[in-house]
Coordinates of C-alpha atoms in Angstrom, one line a residue:
S1 CA -5.8 98.6 125.4
Y2 CA -8.8 97.0 127.2
G3 CA -8.2 98.8 130.5
K4 CA -6.8 97.6 133.8
Q5 CA -6.7 93.8 134.0
N6 CA -8.6 92.6 137.0
A7 CA -10.6 89.8 135.6
T8 CA -11.7 88.4 139.0
A9 CA -13.3 91.7 140.1
K10 CA -14.9 92.2 136.7
L11 CA -16.4 88.7 136.9
E12 CA -17.7 89.4 140.4
N13 CA -19.1 92.8 139.3
E14 CA -20.6 91.3 136.1
D15 CA -18.5 93.8 134.1
I16 CA -17.6 93.3 130.4
M17 CA -14.5 91.2 130.0
S18 CA -12.2 90.8 127.0
Y19 CA -11.3 87.3 125.8
A20 CA -8.5 86.2 123.5
H21 CA -9.3 82.9 121.8
R22 CA -6.2 80.7 121.9
A23 CA -4.5 83.8 123.4
A24 CA -3.2 86.4 120.9
W25 CA -2.7 83.9 118.1
R26 CA -2.4 86.5 115.5
L27 CA 0.8 87.8 117.1
A28 CA 2.5 84.4 118.0
P29 CA 1.6 80.8 117.5
E30 CA -1.8 79.9 119.1
N31 CA -1.7 78.6 122.7
S32 CA 2.0 79.5 122.9
L33 CA 3.6 81.3 125.9
L34 CA 4.3 84.2 123.6
A35 CA 0.6 84.4 122.5
I36 CA -0.4 84.5 126.2
Y37 CA 2.2 87.2 126.9
Y38 CA 0.9 89.4 124.1
S39 CA -2.7 89.0 125.2
I40 CA -1.5 90.2 128.7
T41 CA 0.3 93.2 127.2
M42 CA -2.8 94.1 125.2
G43 CA -4.8 94.2 128.4
I44 CA -7.0 91.1 127.6
D45 CA -8.8 89.9 130.8
V46 CA -9.1 86.2 129.8
A47 CA -6.9 84.1 127.6
E48 CA -8.7 81.0 126.4
I49 CA -6.3 78.1 126.1
D50 CA -6.7 74.4 125.4
L51 CA -5.3 71.7 127.5
M52 CA -4.0 68.3 126.4
T53 CA -2.0 65.6 128.2
T54 CA 1.2 64.0 126.8
S55 CA 1.7 60.2 127.1
D56 CA 3.8 60.8 130.2
G57 CA 1.1 63.0 131.9
V58 CA 2.4 66.5 131.3
L59 CA -0.3 69.1 130.7
V60 CA 0.4 71.1 127.5
L61 CA -1.4 73.9 125.6
H62 CA -2.7 72.7 122.3
H63 CA -6.1 73.0 120.5
D64 CA -6.2 69.9 118.3
T65 CA -5.9 66.3 119.4
T66 CA -3.2 66.0 116.7
I67 CA -0.1 68.1 116.2
N68 CA -0.5 68.0 112.4
R69 CA -1.8 71.6 111.9
C70 CA 0.4 73.6 114.4
V71 CA 3.7 71.7 114.5
S72 CA 6.1 71.7 111.6
G73 CA 7.5 68.4 110.4
Y74 CA 5.6 66.0 112.7
T75 CA 2.2 64.3 112.8
G76 CA 0.2 62.3 115.3
N77 CA -1.7 62.8 118.5
V78 CA -0.4 64.9 121.4
S79 CA -1.2 62.0 123.7
D80 CA 1.2 59.7 121.6
Y81 CA 4.2 61.8 122.5
T82 CA 6.2 62.3 125.7
W83 CA 7.0 65.8 126.9
S84 CA 10.7 65.1 126.1
K85 CA 9.9 64.6 122.4
L86 CA 7.1 67.1 122.1
K87 CA 9.2 70.0 123.4
T88 CA 11.6 69.6 120.4
M89 CA 8.9 70.1 117.8
P90 CA 8.7 73.6 116.4
L91 CA 5.5 75.5 116.1
R92 CA 4.5 77.0 112.8
A93 CA 4.7 80.7 112.2
E94 CA 1.5 81.4 110.3
K95 CA -1.7 82.5 112.0
G96 CA -3.4 79.4 113.4
G97 CA -0.6 77.2 112.2
S98 CA -1.7 76.9 108.6
G99 CA 1.6 77.2 106.7
A100 CA 4.9 75.3 106.7
S101 CA 7.4 77.9 108.0
V102 CA 8.6 77.7 111.6
Y103 CA 8.1 80.5 114.1
K104 CA 11.5 82.1 115.1
I105 CA 11.8 84.0 118.3
T106 CA 13.5 87.4 118.8
A107 CA 16.0 88.2 121.6
A108 CA 13.3 90.1 123.5
Q109 CA 11.0 87.1 123.3
A110 CA 13.8 84.7 124.4
S111 CA 14.3 86.9 127.4
I112 CA 10.6 86.7 128.4
L113 CA 10.7 82.9 128.2
N114 CA 14.1 82.5 130.0
E115 CA 12.8 84.7 132.9
L116 CA 10.2 82.1 133.8
P117 CA 11.3 80.1 136.8
N118 CA 11.2 76.6 135.2
Y119 CA 11.3 77.3 131.4
K120 CA 15.0 76.5 131.0
T121 CA 14.6 73.2 132.9
H122 CA 11.5 72.3 130.9
C123 CA 12.5 73.5 127.4
G124 CA 16.2 74.5 127.5
T125 CA 17.5 78.1 127.0
A126 CA 15.5 80.1 124.5
S127 CA 17.7 82.2 122.1
S128 CA 17.2 84.7 119.3
G129 CA 16.4 82.9 116.0
G130 CA 15.4 79.7 117.9
N131 CA 12.1 77.9 117.8
I132 CA 9.3 77.9 120.2
G133 CA 7.4 74.7 120.9
I134 CA 4.2 73.6 122.5
A135 CA 3.9 75.2 126.0
R136 CA 3.5 73.4 129.4
F137 CA 0.6 74.5 131.5
D138 CA 2.8 75.1 134.5
D139 CA 5.0 77.5 132.5
A140 CA 1.8 79.3 131.3
L141 CA 0.8 79.7 135.0
D142 CA 4.2 81.1 135.8
L143 CA 3.9 83.5 132.9
L144 CA 0.5 84.7 134.3
L145 CA 2.0 85.2 137.8
K146 CA 4.9 87.2 136.5
H147 CA 3.2 89.4 133.8
G148 CA -0.5 89.2 134.3
P149 CA -1.7 88.3 137.8
G150 CA -5.0 90.1 137.0
T151 CA -5.6 87.9 134.0
M152 CA -7.6 84.7 133.9
F153 CA -7.4 81.5 131.8
S154 CA -10.5 80.0 130.3
L155 CA -9.5 76.3 130.1
D156 CA -11.0 74.5 127.1
K157 CA -10.6 71.0 125.8
V158 CA -10.3 69.5 129.3
K159 CA -11.8 66.3 128.2
S160 CA -10.9 63.8 130.9
D161 CA -11.2 63.6 134.6
A162 CA -7.4 63.1 134.8
T163 CA -6.7 66.3 132.9
F164 CA -9.1 68.3 135.0
A165 CA -7.6 66.9 138.2
A166 CA -4.1 67.7 137.1
A167 CA -5.0 71.2 136.0
Y168 CA -6.9 71.8 139.2
K169 CA -3.9 70.5 141.3
L170 CA -1.5 72.9 139.5
L171 CA -3.8 75.9 140.0
R172 CA -4.2 75.1 143.7
E173 CA -0.5 74.6 144.2
K174 CA 0.2 78.0 142.7
N175 CA -2.7 79.6 144.5
M176 CA -4.3 80.5 141.2
L177 CA -7.8 78.9 141.4
G178 CA -9.2 82.4 141.0
N179 CA -7.4 82.8 137.7
A180 CA -9.2 79.9 136.0
I181 CA -12.5 79.2 134.4
F182 CA -13.1 75.6 133.3
K183 CA -15.1 75.6 130.1

C-alpha cells in the first residue's frame, strides 16, 4: 500500500506521489478499467493512461495507435474503428498484451464493471468468463469517482486538439479537472 490516496493534496504539498504506468497492467490488461481499479486498490496516486479517439469520436484508453499488440484477432488503427466495433474486440491476457490468449474476467470483476453507471449501456453486461475490451474514457472517470476519488489520471498520447478538447470537456462535466494531468 502506498498510503492514503489524496493526489491533489500531495501535488500541492510537493509530496512524493506513486504512479502506475498504463495503470496496473501487470494485474489486468494495460489501460483497461480493471487495471485502473487495481491501481486504485493498491493505493496508487496517479494512473497514467493513454487516450485515443475512435472514428466516431469516442475517447478510449489505448497506448498504441494500432490495436495490433493488445487486441486479440484484429489489426488496424484505433481511429479506423467505430466504438460499436471496437467494444467487441477482446483484450489480450498477457502483460502488456504480448501473447495471443484473451483476458477472461471473474464474477467479482464483472460486478465492478456492471456497477459503473453507464458500462452496461456502453459495453453490455459483463459476466464471469467474458471478455473485457478497450475502455471508454468516460467509464474510466466513473470508475475513479466510485472507487478512487483521491486518485488522478496522467493523460498521455493526447495528440490532437480535438482529443484534448473532448477530454477536457468530460473532465469538466464530471467536475474532475483536479483529477487530471495532461502530459
